[in-house]
Amino acid sequence: MNRRLRIAVAAGLVVLLVAAAVLAFGFWQFTRPVPESYSHTAEYRAYLQPDATLTDVTLYLPLPVENGSSPAGDALVSGSPGVVDAPPGWSFAVEDTAYGPMLALSFPELAPNYVERPPPRTVDPDGTTAAPGTATPTVAPGRTPIRTLDSYLVSVELAFEEPIDTRSPADSEAVLRPRLNATEVPCDELTGEEAVCRRFGTRMYLSYDAPENATVDVLVTYEGRNDWFAGGWTGNSFRQSTRVVATGDGPGWVAVDGEETTGVGTYRGAPAAVVDAGAVERTE
């Protein structure tokens, strides 16, 4: 290889190395967490679905509580902007029960919540439904909308300045309470390698008069999240849920099972407080 060719090859290698370094640096910069994008949020939801009219209703439902207080409960009581869903006319209270602060709901009467949607479109003579964007055939007289039983939804979204400990939230965060006898159980395969799953006991109070065959389905969920942008949106979370289905008159205090999953998502690029918190799980 002559001298000019050697110089050309060396120059080409230098250019390739510089280009590779520039690309690698650009990729590193692009995938670095953007501090301004960090957000720390939590969402509390309660679903109520009676299939018959209830009267003289009093309910106590689990709330996320830390050190005896519940930001979600306070938001509901005050009607803060964090309350993103609530049926019109509902009022809320936080009751200090034998099991700690709980969400209190009371109604003289609570009827089933039905929603209606249009019936399926009429089939054209050729056996096909009207294509999207084309004129829809007039609904034949006498056809009625489809009526479906739905839930009443109460939803609160909270934003926090500090990162949320999503690995061991029961040690330092508001979590659904009462939370009794938490026991670790296997997670499903889709949860992630760092996730830890538990079952725990909790309580609800359901008092009302109802027909003998009436059912009331109550579901309460809570989720805490840290999110940020690092070449795309990512984050980590914990979530909890508890549910009961009661038949007939309200049974009063009932023991209910709850489920929680912690350490969901990624911790690479998370704020240091999130990475450090709960890195070694404490014994329940």
C-alpha positions as protocol buffer text, in pm:
chain_id: "A"
residue {
  index: 1
  type: MET
  ca { x: 0 y: 0 z: 0 }
}
residue {
  index: 2
  type: ASN
  ca { x: 150 y: 328 z: -107 }
}
residue {
  index: 3
  type: ARG
  ca { x: 186 y: 625 z: 120 }
}
residue {
  index: 4
  type: ARG
  ca { x: -109 y: 826 z: -25 }
}
residue {
  index: 5
  type: LEU
  ca { x: -344 y: 533 z: 11 }
}
residue {
  index: 6
  type: ARG
  ca { x: -235 y: 479 z: 370 }
}
residue {
  index: 7
  type: ILE
  ca { x: -300 y: 846 z: 448 }
}
residue {
  index: 8
  type: ALA
  ca { x: -644 y: 829 z: 284 }
}
residue {
  index: 9
  type: VAL
  ca { x: -740 y: 517 z: 479 }
}
residue {
  index: 10
  type: ALA
  ca { x: -620 y: 668 z: 806 }
}
residue {
  index: 11
  type: ALA
  ca { x: -810 y: 991 z: 737 }
}
residue {
  index: 12
  type: GLY
  ca { x: -1121 y: 788 z: 655 }
}
residue {
  index: 13
  type: LEU
  ca { x: -1091 y: 597 z: 981 }
}
residue {
  index: 14
  type: VAL
  ca { x: -1052 y: 921 z: 1174 }
}
residue {
  index: 15
  type: VAL
  ca { x: -1363 y: 1063 z: 1008 }
}
residue {
  index: 16
  type: LEU
  ca { x: -1560 y: 744 z: 1089 }
}
residue {
  index: 17
  type: LEU
  ca { x: -1444 y: 748 z: 1449 }
}
residue {
  index: 18
  type: VAL
  ca { x: -1537 y: 1115 z: 1488 }
}
residue {
  index: 19
  type: ALA
  ca { x: -1877 y: 1054 z: 1328 }
}
residue {
  index: 20
  type: ALA
  ca { x: -1938 y: 753 z: 1552 }
}
residue {
  index: 21
  type: ALA
  ca { x: -1840 y: 956 z: 1858 }
}
residue {
  index: 22
  type: VAL
  ca { x: -2071 y: 1241 z: 1755 }
}
residue {
  index: 23
  type: LEU
  ca { x: -2359 y: 997 z: 1699 }
}
residue {
  index: 24
  type: ALA
  ca { x: -2293 y: 821 z: 2029 }
}
residue {
  index: 25
  type: PHE
  ca { x: -2280 y: 1153 z: 2214 }
}
residue {
  index: 26
  type: GLY
  ca { x: -2600 y: 1269 z: 2044 }
}
residue {
  index: 27
  type: PHE
  ca { x: -2778 y: 944 z: 2133 }
}
residue {
  index: 28
  type: TRP
  ca { x: -2655 y: 971 z: 2492 }
}
residue {
  index: 29
  type: GLN
  ca { x: -2778 y: 1330 z: 2511 }
}
residue {
  index: 30
  type: PHE
  ca { x: -3115 y: 1235 z: 2360 }
}
residue {
  index: 31
  type: THR
  ca { x: -3172 y: 945 z: 2603 }
}
residue {
  index: 32
  type: ARG
  ca { x: -3063 y: 1138 z: 2914 }
}
residue {
  index: 33
  type: PRO
  ca { x: -3352 y: 1217 z: 3151 }
}
residue {
  index: 34
  type: VAL
  ca { x: -3481 y: 1571 z: 3114 }
}
residue {
  index: 35
  type: PRO
  ca { x: -3503 y: 1710 z: 3470 }
}
residue {
  index: 36
  type: GLU
  ca { x: -3778 y: 1954 z: 3373 }
}
residue {
  index: 37
  type: SER
  ca { x: -3997 y: 1664 z: 3261 }
}
residue {
  index: 38
  type: TYR
  ca { x: -4016 y: 1488 z: 3599 }
}
residue {
  index: 39
  type: SER
  ca { x: -4369 y: 1457 z: 3734 }
}
residue {
  index: 40
  type: HIS
  ca { x: -4500 y: 1279 z: 4042 }
}
residue {
  index: 41
  type: THR
  ca { x: -4871 y: 1203 z: 4044 }
}
residue {
  index: 42
  type: ALA
  ca { x: -5125 y: 982 z: 4214 }
}
residue {
  index: 43
  type: GLU
  ca { x: -5482 y: 888 z: 4125 }
}
residue {
  index: 44
  type: TYR
  ca { x: -5759 y: 762 z: 4354 }
}
residue {
  index: 45
  type: ARG
  ca { x: -6073 y: 609 z: 4207 }
}
residue {
  index: 46
  type: ALA
  ca { x: -6390 y: 465 z: 4358 }
}
residue {
  index: 47
  type: TYR
  ca { x: -6654 y: 290 z: 4146 }
}
residue {
  index: 48
  type: LEU
  ca { x: -7006 y: 216 z: 4276 }
}
residue {
  index: 49
  type: GLN
  ca { x: -7248 y: 4 z: 4074 }
}
residue {
  index: 50
  type: PRO
  ca { x: -7585 y: -84 z: 4229 }
}
residue {
  index: 51
  type: ASP
  ca { x: -7825 y: -274 z: 4006 }
}
residue {
  index: 52
  type: ALA
  ca { x: -8133 y: -173 z: 4209 }
}
residue {
  index: 53
  type: THR
  ca { x: -8236 y: 134 z: 4405 }
}
residue {
  index: 54
  type: LEU
  ca { x: -8078 y: 160 z: 4751 }
}
residue {
  index: 55
  type: THR
  ca { x: -8225 y: 366 z: 5033 }
}
residue {
  index: 56
  type: ASP
  ca { x: -8083 y: 510 z: 5356 }
}
residue {
  index: 57
  type: VAL
  ca { x: -7728 y: 462 z: 5225 }
}
residue {
  index: 58
  type: THR
  ca { x: -7408 y: 503 z: 5426 }
}
residue {
  index: 59
  type: LEU
  ca { x: -7074 y: 386 z: 5288 }
}
residue {
  index: 60
  type: TYR
  ca { x: -6720 y: 402 z: 5427 }
}
residue {
  index: 61
  type: LEU
  ca { x: -6451 y: 326 z: 5170 }
}
residue {
  index: 62
  type: PRO
  ca { x: -6070 y: 291 z: 5203 }
}
residue {
  index: 63
  type: LEU
  ca { x: -5865 y: 604 z: 5134 }
}
residue {
  index: 64
  type: PRO
  ca { x: -5492 y: 654 z: 5070 }
}
residue {
  index: 65
  type: VAL
  ca { x: -5368 y: 765 z: 5412 }
}
residue {
  index: 66
  type: GLU
  ca { x: -5029 y: 864 z: 5553 }
}
residue {
  index: 67
  type: ASN
  ca { x: -4973 y: 974 z: 5913 }
}
residue {
  index: 68
  type: GLY
  ca { x: -5345 y: 994 z: 5975 }
}
residue {
  index: 69
  type: SER
  ca { x: -5429 y: 1225 z: 5683 }
}
residue {
  index: 70
  type: SER
  ca { x: -5551 y: 1171 z: 5328 }
}
residue {
  index: 71
  type: PRO
  ca { x: -5476 y: 1427 z: 5054 }
}
residue {
  index: 72
  type: ALA
  ca { x: -5728 y: 1250 z: 4826 }
}
residue {
  index: 73
  type: GLY
  ca { x: -5997 y: 1266 z: 5093 }
}
residue {
  index: 74
  type: ASP
  ca { x: -5923 y: 1632 z: 5166 }
}
residue {
  index: 75
  type: ALA
  ca { x: -5947 y: 1711 z: 4793 }
}
residue {
  index: 76
  type: LEU
  ca { x: -6289 y: 1548 z: 4772 }
}
residue {
  index: 77
  type: VAL
  ca { x: -6420 y: 1728 z: 5079 }
}
residue {
  index: 78
  type: SER
  ca { x: -6296 y: 2069 z: 4959 }
}
residue {
  index: 79
  type: GLY
  ca { x: -6396 y: 2013 z: 4595 }
}
residue {
  index: 80
  type: SER
  ca { x: -6044 y: 2096 z: 4474 }
}
residue {
  index: 81
  type: PRO
  ca { x: -5954 y: 2101 z: 4102 }
}
residue {
  index: 82
  type: GLY
  ca { x: -5793 y: 1760 z: 4156 }
}
residue {
  index: 83
  type: VAL
  ca { x: -6141 y: 1606 z: 4162 }
}
residue {
  index: 84
  type: VAL
  ca { x: -6172 y: 1515 z: 3793 }
}
residue {
  index: 85
  type: ASP
  ca { x: -6482 y: 1293 z: 3819 }
}
residue {
  index: 86
  type: ALA
  ca { x: -6771 y: 1303 z: 4062 }
}
residue {
  index: 87
  type: PRO
  ca { x: -7146 y: 1259 z: 4006 }
}
residue {
  index: 88
  type: PRO
  ca { x: -7336 y: 1590 z: 4020 }
}
residue {
  index: 89
  type: GLY
  ca { x: -7473 y: 1675 z: 4360 }
}
residue {
  index: 90
  type: TRP
  ca { x: -7257 y: 1429 z: 4555 }
}
residue {
  index: 91
  type: SER
  ca { x: -7092 y: 1548 z: 4876 }
}
residue {
  index: 92
  type: PHE
  ca { x: -6803 y: 1384 z: 5055 }
}
residue {
  index: 93
  type: ALA
  ca { x: -6668 y: 1355 z: 5407 }
}
residue {
  index: 94
  type: VAL
  ca { x: -6372 y: 1186 z: 5573 }
}
residue {
  index: 95
  type: GLU
  ca { x: -6492 y: 979 z: 5869 }
}
residue {
  index: 96
  type: ASP
  ca { x: -6257 y: 882 z: 6150 }
}
residue {
  index: 97
  type: THR
  ca { x: -6356 y: 517 z: 6197 }
}
residue {
  index: 98
  type: ALA
  ca { x: -6219 y: 236 z: 6411 }
}
residue {
  index: 99
  type: TYR
  ca { x: -6000 y: 153 z: 6109 }
}
residue {
  index: 100
  type: GLY
  ca { x: -5873 y: 507 z: 6053 }
}
residue {
  index: 101
  type: PRO
  ca { x: -5986 y: 782 z: 5814 }
}
residue {
  index: 102
  type: MET
  ca { x: -6221 y: 657 z: 5542 }
}
residue {
  index: 103
  type: LEU
  ca { x: -6425 y: 817 z: 5265 }
}
residue {
  index: 104
  type: ALA
  ca { x: -6786 y: 861 z: 5382 }
}
residue {
  index: 105
  type: LEU
  ca { x: -7077 y: 873 z: 5137 }
}
residue {
  index: 106
  type: SER
  ca { x: -7442 y: 901 z: 5234 }
}
residue {
  index: 107
  type: PHE
  ca { x: -7761 y: 920 z: 5027 }
}
residue {
  index: 108
  type: PRO
  ca { x: -8132 y: 904 z: 5107 }
}
residue {
  index: 109
  type: GLU
  ca { x: -8159 y: 707 z: 4783 }
}
residue {
  index: 110
  type: LEU
  ca { x: -7913 y: 578 z: 4524 }
}
residue {
  index: 111
  type: ALA
  ca { x: -8060 y: 448 z: 4197 }
}
residue {
  index: 112
  type: PRO
  ca { x: -7880 y: 237 z: 3936 }
}
residue {
  index: 113
  type: ASN
  ca { x: -7673 y: 440 z: 3689 }
}
residue {
  index: 114
  type: TYR
  ca { x: -7783 y: 355 z: 3337 }
}
residue {
  index: 115
  type: VAL
  ca { x: -7628 y: 493 z: 3018 }
}
residue {
  index: 116
  type: GLU
  ca { x: -7783 y: 481 z: 2676 }
}
residue {
  index: 117
  type: ARG
  ca { x: -7616 y: 443 z: 2339 }
}
residue {
  index: 118
  type: PRO
  ca { x: -7764 y: 438 z: 1988 }
}
residue {
  index: 119
  type: PRO
  ca { x: -7872 y: 103 z: 1848 }
}
residue {
  index: 120
  type: PRO
  ca { x: -7656 y: -59 z: 1578 }
}
residue {
  index: 121
  type: ARG
  ca { x: -7686 y: 103 z: 1238 }
}
residue {
  index: 122
  type: THR
  ca { x: -7938 y: -47 z: 1001 }
}
residue {
  index: 123
  type: VAL
  ca { x: -7796 y: -303 z: 758 }
}
residue {
  index: 124
  type: ASP
  ca { x: -7811 y: -191 z: 395 }
}
residue {
  index: 125
  type: PRO
  ca { x: -8005 y: -405 z: 148 }
}
residue {
  index: 126
  type: ASP
  ca { x: -7677 y: -548 z: 14 }
}
residue {
  index: 127
  type: GLY
  ca { x: -7598 y: -686 z: 360 }
}
residue {
  index: 128
  type: THR
  ca { x: -7334 y: -432 z: 466 }
}
residue {
  index: 129
  type: THR
  ca { x: -7348 y: -149 z: 717 }
}
residue {
  index: 130
  type: ALA
  ca { x: -7304 y: 207 z: 600 }
}
residue {
  index: 131
  type: ALA
  ca { x: -6938 y: 297 z: 545 }
}
residue {
  index: 132
  type: PRO
  ca { x: -6783 y: 556 z: 777 }
}
residue {
  index: 133
  type: GLY
  ca { x: -6844 y: 906 z: 647 }
}
residue {
  index: 134
  type: THR
  ca { x: -7150 y: 808 z: 443 }
}
residue {
  index: 135
  type: ALA
  ca { x: -7507 y: 894 z: 524 }
}
residue {
  index: 136
  type: THR
  ca { x: -7650 y: 677 z: 803 }
}
residue {
  index: 137
  type: PRO
  ca { x: -7996 y: 533 z: 728 }
}
residue {
  index: 138
  type: THR
  ca { x: -8277 y: 682 z: 934 }
}
residue {
  index: 139
  type: VAL
  ca { x: -8351 y: 479 z: 1245 }
}
residue {
  index: 140
  type: ALA
  ca { x: -8682 y: 303 z: 1204 }
}
residue {
  index: 141
  type: PRO
  ca { x: -8963 y: 437 z: 1424 }
}
residue {
  index: 142
  type: GLY
  ca { x: -8999 y: 249 z: 1748 }
}
residue {
  index: 143
  type: ARG
  ca { x: -8631 y: 153 z: 1779 }
}
residue {
  index: 144
  type: THR
  ca { x: -8494 y: 243 z: 2120 }
}
residue {
  index: 145
  type: PRO
  ca { x: -8139 y: 311 z: 2240 }
}
residue {
  index: 146
  type: ILE
  ca { x: -7946 y: 31 z: 2411 }
}
residue {
  index: 147
  type: ARG
  ca { x: -7953 y: 75 z: 2790 }
}
residue {
  index: 148
  type: THR
  ca { x: -7649 y: -44 z: 2988 }
}
residue {
  index: 149
  type: LEU
  ca { x: -7581 y: -52 z: 3361 }
}
residue {
  index: 150
  type: ASP
  ca { x: -7279 y: 165 z: 3444 }
}
residue {
  index: 151
  type: SER
  ca { x: -7081 y: 264 z: 3755 }
}
residue {
  index: 152
  type: TYR
  ca { x: -7077 y: 591 z: 3943 }
}
residue {
  index: 153
  type: LEU
  ca { x: -6716 y: 713 z: 3933 }
}
residue {
  index: 154
  type: VAL
  ca { x: -6531 y: 928 z: 4185 }
}
residue {
  index: 155
  type: SER
  ca { x: -6178 y: 1019 z: 4070 }
}
residue {
  index: 156
  type: VAL
  ca { x: -5908 y: 1239 z: 4223 }
}
residue {
  index: 157
  type: GLU
  ca { x: -5573 y: 1326 z: 4063 }
}
residue {
  index: 158
  type: LEU
  ca { x: -5294 y: 1465 z: 4281 }
}
residue {
  index: 159
  type: ALA
  ca { x: -4959 y: 1620 z: 4183 }
}
residue {
  index: 160
  type: PHE
  ca { x: -4660 y: 1623 z: 4420 }
}
residue {
  index: 161
  type: GLU
  ca { x: -4334 y: 1817 z: 4421 }
}
residue {
  index: 162
  type: GLU
  ca { x: -4131 y: 1529 z: 4566 }
}
residue {
  index: 163
  type: PRO
  ca { x: -4069 y: 1188 z: 4405 }
}
residue {
  index: 164
  type: ILE
  ca { x: -4297 y: 903 z: 4511 }
}
residue {
  index: 165
  type: ASP
  ca { x: -4144 y: 591 z: 4664 }
}
residue {
  index: 166
  type: THR
  ca { x: -4294 y: 332 z: 4430 }
}
residue {
  index: 167
  type: ARG
  ca { x: -4085 y: 40 z: 4560 }
}
residue {
  index: 168
  type: SER
  ca { x: -4197 y: 43 z: 4924 }
}
residue {
  index: 169
  type: PRO
  ca { x: -4477 y: 300 z: 4944 }
}
residue {
  index: 170
  type: ALA
  ca { x: -4632 y: 159 z: 5262 }
}
residue {
  index: 171
  type: ASP
  ca { x: -4323 y: 280 z: 5452 }
}
residue {
  index: 172
  type: SER
  ca { x: -4337 y: 644 z: 5344 }
}
residue {
  index: 173
  type: GLU
  ca { x: -4635 y: 722 z: 5118 }
}
residue {
  index: 174
  type: ALA
  ca { x: -5010 y: 746 z: 5138 }
}
residue {
  index: 175
  type: VAL
  ca { x: -5151 y: 401 z: 5055 }
}
residue {
  index: 176
  type: LEU
  ca { x: -5497 y: 250 z: 5080 }
}
residue {
  index: 177
  type: ARG
  ca { x: -5585 y: 193 z: 5443 }
}
residue {
  index: 178
  type: PRO
  ca { x: -5677 y: -1 z: 5640 }
}
residue {
  index: 179
  type: ARG
  ca { x: -5399 y: -225 z: 5510 }
}
residue {
  index: 180
  type: LEU
  ca { x: -5379 y: -538 z: 5724 }
}
residue {
  index: 181
  type: ASN
  ca { x: -5151 y: -844 z: 5715 }
}
residue {
  index: 182
  type: ALA
  ca { x: -4982 y: -770 z: 5382 }
}
residue {
  index: 183
  type: THR
  ca { x: -4835 y: -1091 z: 5238 }
}
residue {
  index: 184
  type: GLU
  ca { x: -4607 y: -1127 z: 4938 }
}
residue {
  index: 185
  type: VAL
  ca { x: -4749 y: -1335 z: 4652 }
}
residue {
  index: 186
  type: PRO
  ca { x: -4617 y: -1428 z: 4304 }
}
residue {
  index: 187
  type: CYS
  ca { x: -4656 y: -1165 z: 4032 }
}
residue {
  index: 188
  type: ASP
  ca { x: -4772 y: -1247 z: 3681 }
}
residue {
  index: 189
  type: GLU
  ca { x: -4514 y: -1270 z: 3405 }
}
residue {
  index: 190
  type: LEU
  ca { x: -4595 y: -928 z: 3255 }
}
residue {
  index: 191
  type: THR
  ca { x: -4536 y: -726 z: 3572 }
}
residue {
  index: 192
  type: GLY
  ca { x: -4157 y: -683 z: 3541 }
}
residue {
  index: 193
  type: GLU
  ca { x: -3845 y: -809 z: 3714 }
}
residue {
  index: 194
  type: GLU
  ca { x: -3838 y: -548 z: 3993 }
}
residue {
  index: 195
  type: ALA
  ca { x: -4206 y: -573 z: 4080 }
}
residue {
  index: 196
  type: VAL
  ca { x: -4328 y: -712 z: 4412 }
}
residue {
  index: 197
  type: CYS
  ca { x: -4689 y: -822 z: 4454 }
}
residue {
  index: 198
  type: ARG
  ca { x: -4885 y: -854 z: 4779 }
}
residue {
  index: 199
  type: ARG
  ca { x: -5230 y: -928 z: 4909 }
}
residue {
  index: 200
  type: PHE
  ca { x: -5361 y: -746 z: 5213 }
}
residue {
  index: 201
  type: GLY
  ca { x: -5681 y: -720 z: 5413 }
}
residue {
  index: 202
  type: THR
  ca { x: -5893 y: -408 z: 5434 }
}
residue {
  index: 203
  type: ARG
  ca { x: -6242 y: -302 z: 5542 }
}
residue {
  index: 204
  type: MET
  ca { x: -6551 y: -138 z: 5394 }
}
residue {
  index: 205
  type: TYR
  ca { x: -6875 y: -33 z: 5559 }
}
residue {
  index: 206
  type: LEU
  ca { x: -7190 y: -83 z: 5349 }
}
residue {
  index: 207
  type: SER
  ca { x: -7521 y: 10 z: 5510 }
}
residue {
  index: 208
  type: TYR
  ca { x: -7844 y: 46 z: 5307 }
}
residue {
  index: 209
  type: ASP
  ca { x: -8183 y: -109 z: 5242 }
}
residue {
  index: 210
  type: ALA
  ca { x: -8215 y: -294 z: 4913 }
}
residue {
  index: 211
  type: PRO
  ca { x: -8425 y: -562 z: 4742 }
}
residue {
  index: 212
  type: GLU
  ca { x: -8326 y: -917 z: 4836 }
}
residue {
  index: 213
  type: ASN
  ca { x: -8169 y: -993 z: 4497 }
}
residue {
  index: 214
  type: ALA
  ca { x: -7996 y: -654 z: 4451 }
}
residue {
  index: 215
  type: THR
  ca { x: -7618 y: -647 z: 4410 }
}
residue {
  index: 216
  type: VAL
  ca { x: -7377 y: -362 z: 4476 }
}
residue {
  index: 217
  type: ASP
  ca { x: -7030 y: -373 z: 4322 }
}
residue {
  index: 218
  type: VAL
  ca { x: -6769 y: -147 z: 4487 }
}
residue {
  index: 219
  type: LEU
  ca { x: -6416 y: -108 z: 4348 }
}
residue {
  index: 220
  type: VAL
  ca { x: -6146 y: 121 z: 4492 }
}
residue {
  index: 221
  type: THR
  ca { x: -5808 y: 177 z: 4323 }
}
residue {
  index: 222
  type: TYR
  ca { x: -5502 y: 390 z: 4393 }
}
residue {
  index: 223
  type: GLU
  ca { x: -5186 y: 443 z: 4186 }
}
residue {
  index: 224
  type: GLY
  ca { x: -4871 y: 651 z: 4242 }
}
residue {
  index: 225
  type: ARG
  ca { x: -4640 y: 734 z: 3951 }
}
residue {
  index: 226
  type: ASN
  ca { x: -4310 y: 902 z: 3862 }
}
residue {
  index: 227
  type: ASP
  ca { x: -4277 y: 996 z: 3493 }
}
residue {
  index: 228
  type: TRP
  ca { x: -4005 y: 1163 z: 3288 }
}
residue {
  index: 229
  type: PHE
  ca { x: -3876 y: 1202 z: 2933 }
}
residue {
  index: 230
  type: ALA
  ca { x: -3554 y: 1026 z: 2830 }
}
residue {
  index: 231
  type: GLY
  ca { x: -3565 y: 969 z: 2454 }
}
residue {
  index: 232
  type: GLY
  ca { x: -3933 y: 890 z: 2511 }
}
residue {
  index: 233
  type: TRP
  ca { x: -4172 y: 892 z: 2805 }
}
residue {
  index: 234
  type: THR
  ca { x: -4099 y: 639 z: 3078 }
}
residue {
  index: 235
  type: GLY
  ca { x: -4146 y: 597 z: 3452 }
}
residue {
  index: 236
  type: ASN
  ca { x: -4234 y: 372 z: 3743 }
}
residue {
  index: 237
  type: SER
  ca { x: -4537 y: 318 z: 3963 }
}
residue {
  index: 238
  type: PHE
  ca { x: -4719 y: 125 z: 4231 }
}
residue {
  index: 239
  type: ARG
  ca { x: -5087 y: 35 z: 4225 }
}
residue {
  index: 240
  type: GLN
  ca { x: -5346 y: -99 z: 4468 }
}
residue {
  index: 241
  type: SER
  ca { x: -5705 y: -218 z: 4438 }
}
residue {
  index: 242
  type: THR
  ca { x: -5980 y: -370 z: 4649 }
}
residue {
  index: 243
  type: ARG
  ca { x: -6330 y: -483 z: 4554 }
}
residue {
  index: 244
  type: VAL
  ca { x: -6645 y: -626 z: 4709 }
}
residue {
  index: 245
  type: VAL
  ca { x: -6979 y: -740 z: 4564 }
}
residue {
  index: 246
  type: ALA
  ca { x: -7263 y: -745 z: 4819 }
}
residue {
  index: 247
  type: THR
  ca { x: -7615 y: -889 z: 4777 }
}
residue {
  index: 248
  type: GLY
  ca { x: -7934 y: -772 z: 4945 }
}
residue {
  index: 249
  type: ASP
  ca { x: -7927 y: -524 z: 5233 }
}
residue {
  index: 250
  type: GLY
  ca { x: -7596 y: -363 z: 5322 }
}
residue {
  index: 251
  type: PRO
  ca { x: -7396 y: -603 z: 5546 }
}
residue {
  index: 252
  type: GLY
  ca { x: -7228 y: -332 z: 5757 }
}
residue {
  index: 253
  type: TRP
  ca { x: -6856 y: -380 z: 5814 }
}
residue {
  index: 254
  type: VAL
  ca { x: -6706 y: -634 z: 5575 }
}
residue {
  index: 255
  type: ALA
  ca { x: -6353 y: -774 z: 5548 }
}
residue {
  index: 256
  type: VAL
  ca { x: -6224 y: -733 z: 5193 }
}
residue {
  index: 257
  type: ASP
  ca { x: -5911 y: -854 z: 5014 }
}
residue {
  index: 258
  type: GLY
  ca { x: -5679 y: -601 z: 4852 }
}
residue {
  index: 259
  type: GLU
  ca { x: -5400 y: -636 z: 4597 }
}
residue {
  index: 260
  type: GLU
  ca { x: -5092 y: -421 z: 4543 }
}
residue {
  index: 261
  type: THR
  ca { x: -4802 y: -423 z: 4300 }
}
residue {
  index: 262
  type: THR
  ca { x: -4493 y: -213 z: 4370 }
}
residue {
  index: 263
  type: GLY
  ca { x: -4177 y: -146 z: 4169 }
}
residue {
  index: 264
  type: VAL
  ca { x: -4352 y: -143 z: 3829 }
}
residue {
  index: 265
  type: GLY
  ca { x: -4159 y: 11 z: 3539 }
}
residue {
  index: 266
  type: THR
  ca { x: -3803 y: 138 z: 3511 }
}
residue {
  index: 267
  type: TYR
  ca { x: -3573 y: 300 z: 3768 }
}
residue {
  index: 268
  type: ARG
  ca { x: -3294 y: 385 z: 3525 }
}
residue {
  index: 269
  type: GLY
  ca { x: -3288 y: 763 z: 3500 }
}
residue {
  index: 270
  type: ALA
  ca { x: -3531 y: 812 z: 3787 }
}
residue {
  index: 271
  type: PRO
  ca { x: -3464 y: 1085 z: 4047 }
}
residue {
  index: 272
  type: ALA
  ca { x: -3210 y: 970 z: 4305 }
}
residue {
  index: 273
  type: ALA
  ca { x: -3476 y: 965 z: 4576 }
}
residue {
  index: 274
  type: VAL
  ca { x: -3675 y: 713 z: 4374 }
}
residue {
  index: 275
  type: VAL
  ca { x: -3375 y: 495 z: 4295 }
}
residue {
  index: 276
  type: ASP
  ca { x: -3260 y: 488 z: 4657 }
}
residue {
  index: 277
  type: ALA
  ca { x: -3600 y: 451 z: 4824 }
}
residue {
  index: 278
  type: GLY
  ca { x: -3692 y: 92 z: 4884 }
}
residue {
  index: 279
  type: ALA
  ca { x: -3398 y: -44 z: 4686 }
}
residue {
  index: 280
  type: VAL
  ca { x: -3381 y: -310 z: 4957 }
}
residue {
  index: 281
  type: GLU
  ca { x: -3734 y: -420 z: 5045 }
}
residue {
  index: 282
  type: ARG
  ca { x: -3816 y: -400 z: 5414 }
}
residue {
  index: 283
  type: THR
  ca { x: -3979 y: -696 z: 5584 }
}
residue {
  index: 284
  type: GLU
  ca { x: -4353 y: -654 z: 5634 }
}
